[in-house]
Short mmCIF file of N, CA, C and O in Angstrom, two decimals:
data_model
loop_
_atom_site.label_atom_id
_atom_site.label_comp_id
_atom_site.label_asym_id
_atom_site.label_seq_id
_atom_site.Cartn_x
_atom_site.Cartn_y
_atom_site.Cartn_z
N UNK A 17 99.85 104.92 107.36
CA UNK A 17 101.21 105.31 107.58
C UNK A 17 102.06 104.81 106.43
O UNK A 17 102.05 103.66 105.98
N UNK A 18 102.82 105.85 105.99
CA UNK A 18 103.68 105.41 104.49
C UNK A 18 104.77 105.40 104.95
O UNK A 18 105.04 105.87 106.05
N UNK A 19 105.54 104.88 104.23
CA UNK A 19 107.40 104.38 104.49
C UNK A 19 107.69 105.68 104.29
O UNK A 19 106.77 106.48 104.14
N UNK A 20 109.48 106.22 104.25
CA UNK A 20 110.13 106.81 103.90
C UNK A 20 110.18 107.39 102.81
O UNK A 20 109.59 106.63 102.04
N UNK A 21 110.65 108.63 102.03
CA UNK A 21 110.91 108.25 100.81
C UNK A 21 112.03 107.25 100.36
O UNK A 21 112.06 106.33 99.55
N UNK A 22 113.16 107.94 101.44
CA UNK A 22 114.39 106.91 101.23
C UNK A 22 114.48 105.20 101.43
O UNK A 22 115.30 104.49 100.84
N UNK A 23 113.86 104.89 102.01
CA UNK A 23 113.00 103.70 102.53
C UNK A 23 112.93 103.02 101.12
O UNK A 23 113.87 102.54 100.49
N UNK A 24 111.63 103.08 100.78
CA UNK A 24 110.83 103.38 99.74
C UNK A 24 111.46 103.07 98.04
O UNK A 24 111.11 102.25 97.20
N UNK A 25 112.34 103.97 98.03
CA UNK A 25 113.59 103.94 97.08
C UNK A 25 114.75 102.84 97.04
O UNK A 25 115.33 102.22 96.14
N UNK A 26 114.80 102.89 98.24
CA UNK A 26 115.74 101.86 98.72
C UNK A 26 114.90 100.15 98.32
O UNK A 26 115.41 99.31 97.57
N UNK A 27 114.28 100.07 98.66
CA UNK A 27 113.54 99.06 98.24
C UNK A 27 113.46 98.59 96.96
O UNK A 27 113.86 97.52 96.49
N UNK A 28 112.94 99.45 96.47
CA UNK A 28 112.43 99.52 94.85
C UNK A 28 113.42 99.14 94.11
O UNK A 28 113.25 98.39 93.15
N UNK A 29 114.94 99.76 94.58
CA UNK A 29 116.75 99.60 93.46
C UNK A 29 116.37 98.17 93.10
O UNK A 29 115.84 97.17 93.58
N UNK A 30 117.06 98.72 91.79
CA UNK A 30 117.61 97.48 91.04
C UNK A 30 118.97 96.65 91.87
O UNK A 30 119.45 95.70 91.25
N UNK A 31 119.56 96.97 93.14
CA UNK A 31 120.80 95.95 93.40
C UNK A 31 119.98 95.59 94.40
O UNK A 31 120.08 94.39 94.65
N UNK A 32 118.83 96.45 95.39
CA UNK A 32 118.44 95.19 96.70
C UNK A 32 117.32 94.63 96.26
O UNK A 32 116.57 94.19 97.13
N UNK A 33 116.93 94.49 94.93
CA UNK A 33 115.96 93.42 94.23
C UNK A 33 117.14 92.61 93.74
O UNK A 33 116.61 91.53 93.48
N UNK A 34 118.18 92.52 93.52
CA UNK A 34 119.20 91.34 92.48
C UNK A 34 119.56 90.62 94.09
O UNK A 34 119.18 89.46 94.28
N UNK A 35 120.25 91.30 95.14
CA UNK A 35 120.34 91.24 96.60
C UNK A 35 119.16 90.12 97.13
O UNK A 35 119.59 89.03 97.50
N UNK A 36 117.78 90.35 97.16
CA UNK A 36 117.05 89.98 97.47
C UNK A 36 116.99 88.48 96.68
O UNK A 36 116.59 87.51 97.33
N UNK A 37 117.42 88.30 95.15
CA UNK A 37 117.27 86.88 94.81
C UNK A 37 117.98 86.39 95.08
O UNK A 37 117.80 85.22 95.39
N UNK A 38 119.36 87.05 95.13
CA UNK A 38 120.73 86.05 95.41
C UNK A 38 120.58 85.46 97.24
O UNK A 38 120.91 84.31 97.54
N UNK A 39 119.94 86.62 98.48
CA UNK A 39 119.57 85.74 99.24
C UNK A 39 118.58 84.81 99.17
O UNK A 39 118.37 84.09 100.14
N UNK A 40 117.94 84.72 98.16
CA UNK A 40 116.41 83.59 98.05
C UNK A 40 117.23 82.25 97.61
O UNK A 40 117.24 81.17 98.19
N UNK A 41 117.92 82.66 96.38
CA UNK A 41 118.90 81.44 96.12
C UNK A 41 119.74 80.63 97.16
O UNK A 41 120.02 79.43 97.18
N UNK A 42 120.08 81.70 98.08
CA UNK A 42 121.37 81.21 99.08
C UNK A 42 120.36 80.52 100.19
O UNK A 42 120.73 79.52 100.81
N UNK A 43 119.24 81.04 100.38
CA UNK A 43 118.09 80.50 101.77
C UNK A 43 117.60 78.58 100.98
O UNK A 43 117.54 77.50 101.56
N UNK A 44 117.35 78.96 99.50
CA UNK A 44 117.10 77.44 99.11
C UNK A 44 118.38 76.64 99.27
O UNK A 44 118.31 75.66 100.01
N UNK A 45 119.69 76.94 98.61
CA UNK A 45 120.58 76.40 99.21
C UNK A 45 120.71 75.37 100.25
O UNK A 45 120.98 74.17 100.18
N UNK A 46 120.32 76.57 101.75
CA UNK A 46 120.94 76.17 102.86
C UNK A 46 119.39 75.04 103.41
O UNK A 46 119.28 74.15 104.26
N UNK A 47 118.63 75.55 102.63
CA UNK A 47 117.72 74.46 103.30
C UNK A 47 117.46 73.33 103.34
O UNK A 47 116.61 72.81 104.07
N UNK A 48 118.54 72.49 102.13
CA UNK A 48 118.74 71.23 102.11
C UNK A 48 119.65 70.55 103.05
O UNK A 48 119.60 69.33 103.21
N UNK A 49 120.78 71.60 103.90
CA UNK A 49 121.55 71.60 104.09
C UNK A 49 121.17 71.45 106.06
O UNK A 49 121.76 70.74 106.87
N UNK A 50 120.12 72.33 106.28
CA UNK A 50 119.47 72.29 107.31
C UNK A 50 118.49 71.20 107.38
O UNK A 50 118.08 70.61 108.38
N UNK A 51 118.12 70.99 105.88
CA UNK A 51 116.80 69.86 106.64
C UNK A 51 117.40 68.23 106.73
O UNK A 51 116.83 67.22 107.16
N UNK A 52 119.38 68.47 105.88
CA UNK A 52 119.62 66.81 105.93
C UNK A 52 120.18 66.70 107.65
O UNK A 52 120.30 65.61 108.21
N UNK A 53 120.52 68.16 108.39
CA UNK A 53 121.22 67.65 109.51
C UNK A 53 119.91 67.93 110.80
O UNK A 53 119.71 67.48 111.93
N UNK A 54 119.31 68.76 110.05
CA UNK A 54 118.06 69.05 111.53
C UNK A 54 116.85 68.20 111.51
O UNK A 54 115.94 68.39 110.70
N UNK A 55 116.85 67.36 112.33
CA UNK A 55 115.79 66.20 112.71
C UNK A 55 114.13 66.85 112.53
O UNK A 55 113.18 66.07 112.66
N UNK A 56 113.92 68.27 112.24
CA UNK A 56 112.59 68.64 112.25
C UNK A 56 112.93 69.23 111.19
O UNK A 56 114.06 69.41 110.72
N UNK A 57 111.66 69.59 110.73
CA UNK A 57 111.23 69.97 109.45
C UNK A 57 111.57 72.02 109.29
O UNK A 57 110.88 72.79 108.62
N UNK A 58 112.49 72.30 109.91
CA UNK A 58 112.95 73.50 109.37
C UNK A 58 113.54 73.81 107.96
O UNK A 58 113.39 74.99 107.61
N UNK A 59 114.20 72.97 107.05
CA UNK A 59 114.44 73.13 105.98
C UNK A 59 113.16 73.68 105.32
O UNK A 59 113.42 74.59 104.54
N UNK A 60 111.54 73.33 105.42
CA UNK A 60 110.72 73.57 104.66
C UNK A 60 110.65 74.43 104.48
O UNK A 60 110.79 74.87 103.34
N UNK A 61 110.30 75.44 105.92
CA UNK A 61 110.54 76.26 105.98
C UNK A 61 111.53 77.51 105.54
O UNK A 61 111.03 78.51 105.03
N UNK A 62 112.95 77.42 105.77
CA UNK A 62 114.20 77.95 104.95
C UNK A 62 113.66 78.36 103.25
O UNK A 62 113.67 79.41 102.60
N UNK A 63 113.33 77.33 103.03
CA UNK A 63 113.15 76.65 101.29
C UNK A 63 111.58 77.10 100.77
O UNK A 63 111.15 76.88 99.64
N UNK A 64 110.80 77.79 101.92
CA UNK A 64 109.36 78.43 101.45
C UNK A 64 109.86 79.88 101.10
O UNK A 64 109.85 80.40 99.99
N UNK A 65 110.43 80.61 102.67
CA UNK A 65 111.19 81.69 102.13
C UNK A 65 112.08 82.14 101.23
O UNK A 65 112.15 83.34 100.97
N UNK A 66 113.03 81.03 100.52
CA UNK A 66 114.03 81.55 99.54
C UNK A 66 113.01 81.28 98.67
O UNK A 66 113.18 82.11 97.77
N UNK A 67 112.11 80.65 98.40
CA UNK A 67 111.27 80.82 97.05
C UNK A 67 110.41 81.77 96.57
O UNK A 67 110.05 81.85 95.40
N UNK A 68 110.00 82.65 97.64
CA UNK A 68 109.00 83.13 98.43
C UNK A 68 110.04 84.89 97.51
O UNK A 68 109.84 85.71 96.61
N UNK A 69 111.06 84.55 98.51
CA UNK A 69 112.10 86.15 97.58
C UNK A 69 112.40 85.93 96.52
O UNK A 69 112.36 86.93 95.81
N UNK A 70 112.75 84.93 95.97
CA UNK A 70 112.96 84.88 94.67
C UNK A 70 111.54 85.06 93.84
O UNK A 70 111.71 86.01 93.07
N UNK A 71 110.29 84.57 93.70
CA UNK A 71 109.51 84.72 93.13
C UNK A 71 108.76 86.48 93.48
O UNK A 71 108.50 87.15 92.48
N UNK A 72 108.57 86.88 94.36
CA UNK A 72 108.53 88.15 94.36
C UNK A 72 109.63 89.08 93.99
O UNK A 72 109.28 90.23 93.70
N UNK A 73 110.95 88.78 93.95
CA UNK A 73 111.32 89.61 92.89
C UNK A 73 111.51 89.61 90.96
O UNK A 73 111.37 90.39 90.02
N UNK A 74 111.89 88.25 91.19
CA UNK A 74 111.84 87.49 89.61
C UNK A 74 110.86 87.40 88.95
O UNK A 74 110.07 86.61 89.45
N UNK A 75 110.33 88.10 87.51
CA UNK A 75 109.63 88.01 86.79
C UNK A 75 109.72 86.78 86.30
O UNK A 75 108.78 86.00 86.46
N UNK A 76 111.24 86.30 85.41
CA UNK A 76 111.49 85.05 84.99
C UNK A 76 111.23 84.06 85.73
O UNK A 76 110.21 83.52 85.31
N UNK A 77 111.68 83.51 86.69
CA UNK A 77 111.02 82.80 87.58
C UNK A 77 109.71 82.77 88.05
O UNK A 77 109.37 81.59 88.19
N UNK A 78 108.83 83.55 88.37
CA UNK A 78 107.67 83.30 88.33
C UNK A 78 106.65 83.02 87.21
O UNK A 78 105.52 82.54 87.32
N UNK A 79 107.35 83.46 85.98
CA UNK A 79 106.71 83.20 84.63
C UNK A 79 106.97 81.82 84.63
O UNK A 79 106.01 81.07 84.48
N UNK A 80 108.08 81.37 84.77
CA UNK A 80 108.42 79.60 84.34
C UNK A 80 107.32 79.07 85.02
O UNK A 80 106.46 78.44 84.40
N UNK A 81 107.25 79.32 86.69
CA UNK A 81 106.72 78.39 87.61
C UNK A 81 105.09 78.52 86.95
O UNK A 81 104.26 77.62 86.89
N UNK A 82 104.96 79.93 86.48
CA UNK A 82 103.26 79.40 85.97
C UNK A 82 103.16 78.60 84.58
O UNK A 82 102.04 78.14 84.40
N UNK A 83 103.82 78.42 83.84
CA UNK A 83 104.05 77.92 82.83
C UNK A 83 104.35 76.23 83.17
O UNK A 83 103.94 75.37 82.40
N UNK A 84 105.04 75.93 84.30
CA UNK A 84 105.57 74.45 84.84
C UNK A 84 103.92 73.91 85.36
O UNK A 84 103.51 72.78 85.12
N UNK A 85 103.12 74.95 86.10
CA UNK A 85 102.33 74.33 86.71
C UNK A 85 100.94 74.74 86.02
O UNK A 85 99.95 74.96 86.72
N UNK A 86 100.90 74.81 84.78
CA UNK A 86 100.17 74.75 83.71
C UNK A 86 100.24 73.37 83.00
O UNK A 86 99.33 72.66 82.57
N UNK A 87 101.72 73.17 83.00
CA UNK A 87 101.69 71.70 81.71
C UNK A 87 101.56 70.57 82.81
O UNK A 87 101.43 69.44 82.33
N UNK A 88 101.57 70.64 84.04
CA UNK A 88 101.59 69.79 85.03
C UNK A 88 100.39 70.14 85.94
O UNK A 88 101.08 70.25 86.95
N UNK A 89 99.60 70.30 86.22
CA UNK A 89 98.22 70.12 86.95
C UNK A 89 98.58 69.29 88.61
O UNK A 89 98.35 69.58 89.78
N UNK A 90 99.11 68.40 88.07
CA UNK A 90 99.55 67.62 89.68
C UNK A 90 100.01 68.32 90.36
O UNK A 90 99.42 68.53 91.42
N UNK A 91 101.41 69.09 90.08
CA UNK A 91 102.22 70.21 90.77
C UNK A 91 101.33 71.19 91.18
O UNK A 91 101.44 71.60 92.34
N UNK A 92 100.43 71.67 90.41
CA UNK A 92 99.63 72.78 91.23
C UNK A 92 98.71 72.83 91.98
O UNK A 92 98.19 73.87 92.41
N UNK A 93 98.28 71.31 92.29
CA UNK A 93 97.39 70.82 92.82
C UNK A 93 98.34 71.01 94.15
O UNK A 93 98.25 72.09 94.74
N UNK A 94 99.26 69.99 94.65
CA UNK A 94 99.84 69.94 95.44
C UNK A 94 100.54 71.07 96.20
O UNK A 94 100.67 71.04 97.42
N UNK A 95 100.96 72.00 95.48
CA UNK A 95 101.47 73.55 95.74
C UNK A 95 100.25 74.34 96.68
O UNK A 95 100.41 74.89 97.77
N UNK A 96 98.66 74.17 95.66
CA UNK A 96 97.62 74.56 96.58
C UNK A 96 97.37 74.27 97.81
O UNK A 96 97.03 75.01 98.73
N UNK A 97 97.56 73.06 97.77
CA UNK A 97 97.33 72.01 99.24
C UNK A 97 98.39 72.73 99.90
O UNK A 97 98.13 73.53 100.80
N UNK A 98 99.34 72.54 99.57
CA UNK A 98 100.66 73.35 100.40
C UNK A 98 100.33 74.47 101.03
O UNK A 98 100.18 74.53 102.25
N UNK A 99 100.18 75.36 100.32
CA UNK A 99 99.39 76.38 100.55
C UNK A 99 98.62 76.98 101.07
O UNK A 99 98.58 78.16 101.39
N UNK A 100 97.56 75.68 101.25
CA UNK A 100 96.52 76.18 101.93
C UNK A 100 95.48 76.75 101.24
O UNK A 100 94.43 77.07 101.79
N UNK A 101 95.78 76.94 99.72
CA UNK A 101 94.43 77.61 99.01
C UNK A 101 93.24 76.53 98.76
O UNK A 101 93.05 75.38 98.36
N UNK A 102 92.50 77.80 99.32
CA UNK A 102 90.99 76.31 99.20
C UNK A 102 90.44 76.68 98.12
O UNK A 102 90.90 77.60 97.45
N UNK A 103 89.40 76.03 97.79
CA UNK A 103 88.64 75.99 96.72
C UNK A 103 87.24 77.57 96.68
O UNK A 103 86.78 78.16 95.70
N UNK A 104 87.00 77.76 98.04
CA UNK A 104 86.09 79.11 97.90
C UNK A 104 86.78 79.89 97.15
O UNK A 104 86.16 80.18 96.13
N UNK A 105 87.80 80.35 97.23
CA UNK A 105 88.02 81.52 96.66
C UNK A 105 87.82 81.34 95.25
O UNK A 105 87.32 82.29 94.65
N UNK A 106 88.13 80.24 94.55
CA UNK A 106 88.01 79.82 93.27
C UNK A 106 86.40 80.21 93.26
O UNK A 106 85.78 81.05 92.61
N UNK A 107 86.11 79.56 93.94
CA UNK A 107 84.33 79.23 93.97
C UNK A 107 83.61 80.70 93.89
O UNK A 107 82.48 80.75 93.38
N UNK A 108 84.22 81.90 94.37
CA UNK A 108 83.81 83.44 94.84
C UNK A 108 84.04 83.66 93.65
O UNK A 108 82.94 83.63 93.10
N UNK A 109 84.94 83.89 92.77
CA UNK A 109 85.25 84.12 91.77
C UNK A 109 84.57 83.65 90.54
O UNK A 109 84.40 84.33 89.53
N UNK A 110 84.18 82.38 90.72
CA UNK A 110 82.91 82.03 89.37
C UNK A 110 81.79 82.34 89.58
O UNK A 110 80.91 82.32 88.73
N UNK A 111 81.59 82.81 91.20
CA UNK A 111 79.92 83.51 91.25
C UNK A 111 79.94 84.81 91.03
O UNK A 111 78.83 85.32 90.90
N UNK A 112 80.87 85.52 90.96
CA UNK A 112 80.74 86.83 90.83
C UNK A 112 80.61 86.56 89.22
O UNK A 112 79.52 86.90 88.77
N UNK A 113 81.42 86.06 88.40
CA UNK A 113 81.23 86.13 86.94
C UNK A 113 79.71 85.62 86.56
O UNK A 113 79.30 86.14 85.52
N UNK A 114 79.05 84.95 87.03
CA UNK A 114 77.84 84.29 86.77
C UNK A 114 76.96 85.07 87.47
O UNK A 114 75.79 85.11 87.10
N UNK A 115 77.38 85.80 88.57
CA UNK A 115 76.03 87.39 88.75
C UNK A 115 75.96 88.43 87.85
O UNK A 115 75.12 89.33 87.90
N UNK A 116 77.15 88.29 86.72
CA UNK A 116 77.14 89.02 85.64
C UNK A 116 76.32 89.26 84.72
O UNK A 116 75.93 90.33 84.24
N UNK A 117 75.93 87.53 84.33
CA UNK A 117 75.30 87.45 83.51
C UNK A 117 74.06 86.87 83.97
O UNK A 117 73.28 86.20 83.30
N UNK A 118 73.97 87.16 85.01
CA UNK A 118 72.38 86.79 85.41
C UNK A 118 71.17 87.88 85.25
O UNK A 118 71.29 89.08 85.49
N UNK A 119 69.85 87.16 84.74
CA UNK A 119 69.14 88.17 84.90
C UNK A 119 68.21 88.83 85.78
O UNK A 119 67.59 88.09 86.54
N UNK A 120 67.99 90.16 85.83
CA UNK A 120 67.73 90.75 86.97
C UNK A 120 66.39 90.98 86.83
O UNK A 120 65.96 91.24 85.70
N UNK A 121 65.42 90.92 88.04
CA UNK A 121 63.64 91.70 87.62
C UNK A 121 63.70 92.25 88.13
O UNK A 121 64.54 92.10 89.02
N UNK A 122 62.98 93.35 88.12
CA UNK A 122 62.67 93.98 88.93
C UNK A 122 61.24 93.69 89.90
O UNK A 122 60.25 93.42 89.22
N UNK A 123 61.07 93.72 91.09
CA UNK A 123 60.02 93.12 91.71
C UNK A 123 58.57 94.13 91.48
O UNK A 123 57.50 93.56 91.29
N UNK A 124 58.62 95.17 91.50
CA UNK A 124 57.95 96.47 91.45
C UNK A 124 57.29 96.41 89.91
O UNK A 124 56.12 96.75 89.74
N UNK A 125 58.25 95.90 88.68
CA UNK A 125 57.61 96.36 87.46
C UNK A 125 56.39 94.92 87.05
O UNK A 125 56.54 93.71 87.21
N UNK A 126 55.65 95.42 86.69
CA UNK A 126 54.50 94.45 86.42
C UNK A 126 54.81 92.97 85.27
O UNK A 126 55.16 93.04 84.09
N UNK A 127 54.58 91.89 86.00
CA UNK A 127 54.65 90.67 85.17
C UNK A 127 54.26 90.73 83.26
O UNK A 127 53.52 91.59 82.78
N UNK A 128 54.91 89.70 82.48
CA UNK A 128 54.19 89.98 81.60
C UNK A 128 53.68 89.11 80.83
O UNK A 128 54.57 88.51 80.22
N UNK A 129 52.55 88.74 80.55
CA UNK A 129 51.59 87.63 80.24
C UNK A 129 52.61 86.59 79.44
O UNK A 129 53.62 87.08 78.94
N UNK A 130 52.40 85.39 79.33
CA UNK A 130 53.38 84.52 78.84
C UNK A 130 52.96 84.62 77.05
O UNK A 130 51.94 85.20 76.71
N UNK A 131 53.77 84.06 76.17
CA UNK A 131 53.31 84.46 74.58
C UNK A 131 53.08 83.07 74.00
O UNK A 131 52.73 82.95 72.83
#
């Protein structure tokens, strides 16, 4: 099932992508603002989502943040953990490159004397 066209379009504009950062900005904002007066941890929350719109619409911003957590390793360590990204998927990803270059026999074609 596909969206609208108008939908669709609507989405895509250049003002409800500028729209969309200025609420990401305004959600980080308020989440300091929520997490100094609310006794539970809802600010994190607030402050996952405004980052969350801002980096899906912002090229610039998401370029920095990979660039920040390139010269810093700790930060992206911790972001993962945050996250929740585990290490398989990393791990899926170096076995598929290393079935690349592995070599294949065939079981059927006949051995061949050692030299």
């Amino acid at each position: 099932m596909s969206r609208p066209d108008f939908l669709d379009l609507l989405v895509r504009s250049e003002p409800f992508r500028v729209f969309q950062i200025l609420l990401g900005l305004l959600l980080m904002a308020a989440a300091g603002i929520v997490g100094l007066l609310s006794p539970a941890p809802i600010g994190i929350v607030i402050l996952g989502a405004g980052v969350a719109l801002v980096f899906r619409n912002s090229r610039w911003a998401r370029r920095h943040y990979l660039f920040y957590t390139r010269q810093y390793p700790r930060v992206r360590r911790a972001v993962d953990f945050g996250l929740r990204r585990d290490k398989r998927r990393a791990k899926r990803g170096q076995e598929a490159a290393a079935s690349l270059t592995k070599r294949v026999t065939d079981p059927t074609s006949p051995t061949m004397p050692p030299v």
